[in-house]
Amino acid sequence: MTKAEVLEALKKMTTEERLEMIEIASKLIREEITAKSKVPLQKELSLAEAAEVMRSFYEQGSELVIFADRDTEDFYEYEDYA
């Protein structure tokens, strides 16, 4: 089926039918992405494991926290912030 044929078929559907088709297509795409993923579904990290992997990036002195604003003064009190 060509793109034009698909679009023509979609135009003939009700809004509910089109939404259902979008949901089905989205599910197929997610499944395909998961299947091609470098990390198989069984090997996905838990949030705690992911946080542990990222810990070193957020420790004191790391590259990511160098840019953190340590000033606790409220921003709205600045007069020249524009």
PDB file of C-alpha atoms in Angstrom:
ATOM      1  CA  MET A   1       0.000   0.000   0.000  1.00  0.00           C
ATOM      2  CA  THR A   2       1.394   3.396  -0.945  1.00  0.00           C
ATOM      3  CA  LYS A   3       1.410   6.474   1.262  1.00  0.00           C
ATOM      4  CA  ALA A   4      -1.236   8.048  -0.923  1.00  0.00           C
ATOM      5  CA  GLU A   5      -3.478   5.001  -0.497  1.00  0.00           C
ATOM      6  CA  VAL A   6      -2.997   5.052   3.256  1.00  0.00           C
ATOM      7  CA  LEU A   7      -3.821   8.757   3.436  1.00  0.00           C
ATOM      8  CA  GLU A   8      -6.907   8.264   1.289  1.00  0.00           C
ATOM      9  CA  ALA A   9      -8.057   5.405   3.523  1.00  0.00           C
ATOM     10  CA  LEU A  10      -7.482   7.577   6.618  1.00  0.00           C
ATOM     11  CA  LYS A  11      -9.625  10.352   5.164  1.00  0.00           C
ATOM     12  CA  LYS A  12     -12.521   7.900   4.873  1.00  0.00           C
ATOM     13  CA  MET A  13     -12.285   6.878   8.547  1.00  0.00           C
ATOM     14  CA  THR A  14     -13.980   8.467  11.523  1.00  0.00           C
ATOM     15  CA  THR A  15     -11.906  10.450  13.997  1.00  0.00           C
ATOM     16  CA  GLU A  16     -12.058   7.565  16.472  1.00  0.00           C
ATOM     17  CA  GLU A  17     -10.847   5.102  13.838  1.00  0.00           C
ATOM     18  CA  ARG A  18      -7.970   7.395  12.880  1.00  0.00           C
ATOM     19  CA  LEU A  19      -6.934   7.768  16.532  1.00  0.00           C
ATOM     20  CA  GLU A  20      -7.019   3.991  16.906  1.00  0.00           C
ATOM     21  CA  MET A  21      -4.774   3.641  13.844  1.00  0.00           C
ATOM     22  CA  ILE A  22      -2.348   6.191  15.322  1.00  0.00           C
ATOM     23  CA  GLU A  23      -2.233   4.254  18.592  1.00  0.00           C
ATOM     24  CA  ILE A  24      -1.578   0.983  16.772  1.00  0.00           C
ATOM     25  CA  ALA A  25       1.142   2.557  14.614  1.00  0.00           C
ATOM     26  CA  SER A  26       2.779   4.121  17.688  1.00  0.00           C
ATOM     27  CA  LYS A  27       2.771   0.763  19.468  1.00  0.00           C
ATOM     28  CA  LEU A  28       4.388  -0.925  16.460  1.00  0.00           C
ATOM     29  CA  ILE A  29       7.073   1.761  16.311  1.00  0.00           C
ATOM     30  CA  ARG A  30       7.810   1.448  20.058  1.00  0.00           C
ATOM     31  CA  GLU A  31       8.086  -2.333  19.723  1.00  0.00           C
ATOM     32  CA  GLU A  32      10.452  -1.970  16.782  1.00  0.00           C
ATOM     33  CA  ILE A  33      12.630   0.519  18.668  1.00  0.00           C
ATOM     34  CA  THR A  34      12.733  -1.784  21.699  1.00  0.00           C
ATOM     35  CA  ALA A  35      13.638  -4.760  19.521  1.00  0.00           C
ATOM     36  CA  LYS A  36      16.518  -2.835  17.915  1.00  0.00           C
ATOM     37  CA  SER A  37      17.630  -1.277  21.205  1.00  0.00           C
ATOM     38  CA  LYS A  38      21.155  -1.899  22.443  1.00  0.00           C
ATOM     39  CA  VAL A  39      19.740  -2.748  25.854  1.00  0.00           C
ATOM     40  CA  PRO A  40      17.267  -5.635  25.617  1.00  0.00           C
ATOM     41  CA  LEU A  41      14.039  -5.227  27.571  1.00  0.00           C
ATOM     42  CA  GLN A  42      15.169  -7.800  30.150  1.00  0.00           C
ATOM     43  CA  LYS A  43      18.353  -5.814  30.752  1.00  0.00           C
ATOM     44  CA  GLU A  44      16.810  -2.371  31.268  1.00  0.00           C
ATOM     45  CA  LEU A  45      18.178  -0.541  34.269  1.00  0.00           C
ATOM     46  CA  SER A  46      16.014   0.278  37.209  1.00  0.00           C
ATOM     47  CA  LEU A  47      15.820   3.940  38.151  1.00  0.00           C
ATOM     48  CA  ALA A  48      18.099   3.292  41.109  1.00  0.00           C
ATOM     49  CA  GLU A  49      20.702   1.609  38.895  1.00  0.00           C
ATOM     50  CA  ALA A  50      20.505   4.433  36.357  1.00  0.00           C
ATOM     51  CA  ALA A  51      20.931   7.015  39.122  1.00  0.00           C
ATOM     52  CA  GLU A  52      23.986   5.143  40.382  1.00  0.00           C
ATOM     53  CA  VAL A  53      25.503   5.126  36.872  1.00  0.00           C
ATOM     54  CA  MET A  54      25.017   8.903  36.635  1.00  0.00           C
ATOM     55  CA  ARG A  55      26.203   9.708  40.190  1.00  0.00           C
ATOM     56  CA  SER A  56      29.774  10.613  39.196  1.00  0.00           C
ATOM     57  CA  PHE A  57      28.520  13.226  36.730  1.00  0.00           C
ATOM     58  CA  TYR A  58      26.792  15.155  39.529  1.00  0.00           C
ATOM     59  CA  GLU A  59      29.368  14.897  42.313  1.00  0.00           C
ATOM     60  CA  GLN A  60      31.085  18.013  43.636  1.00  0.00           C
ATOM     61  CA  GLY A  61      33.672  19.281  41.163  1.00  0.00           C
ATOM     62  CA  SER A  62      32.355  17.347  38.163  1.00  0.00           C
ATOM     63  CA  GLU A  63      31.825  19.030  34.811  1.00  0.00           C
ATOM     64  CA  LEU A  64      28.043  19.212  35.176  1.00  0.00           C
ATOM     65  CA  VAL A  65      27.926  20.963  38.551  1.00  0.00           C
ATOM     66  CA  ILE A  66      30.541  23.578  37.658  1.00  0.00           C
ATOM     67  CA  PHE A  67      27.773  25.622  36.069  1.00  0.00           C
ATOM     68  CA  ALA A  68      25.334  25.290  38.974  1.00  0.00           C
ATOM     69  CA  ASP A  69      24.289  28.545  40.587  1.00  0.00           C
ATOM     70  CA  ARG A  70      25.329  28.322  44.233  1.00  0.00           C
ATOM     71  CA  ASP A  71      23.956  31.781  44.994  1.00  0.00           C
ATOM     72  CA  THR A  72      20.881  31.360  47.204  1.00  0.00           C
ATOM     73  CA  GLU A  73      19.774  34.990  46.846  1.00  0.00           C
ATOM     74  CA  ASP A  74      16.333  35.259  45.235  1.00  0.00           C
ATOM     75  CA  PHE A  75      16.434  36.203  41.568  1.00  0.00           C
ATOM     76  CA  TYR A  76      13.510  38.596  41.778  1.00  0.00           C
ATOM     77  CA  GLU A  77      15.493  40.817  44.141  1.00  0.00           C
ATOM     78  CA  TYR A  78      17.973  41.703  41.384  1.00  0.00           C
ATOM     79  CA  GLU A  79      17.367  45.128  39.910  1.00  0.00           C
ATOM     80  CA  ASP A  80      19.405  44.721  36.728  1.00  0.00           C
ATOM     81  CA  TYR A  81      18.216  41.295  35.622  1.00  0.00           C
ATOM     82  CA  ALA A  82      16.672  42.431  32.343  1.00  0.00           C
TER      83      ALA A  82
END
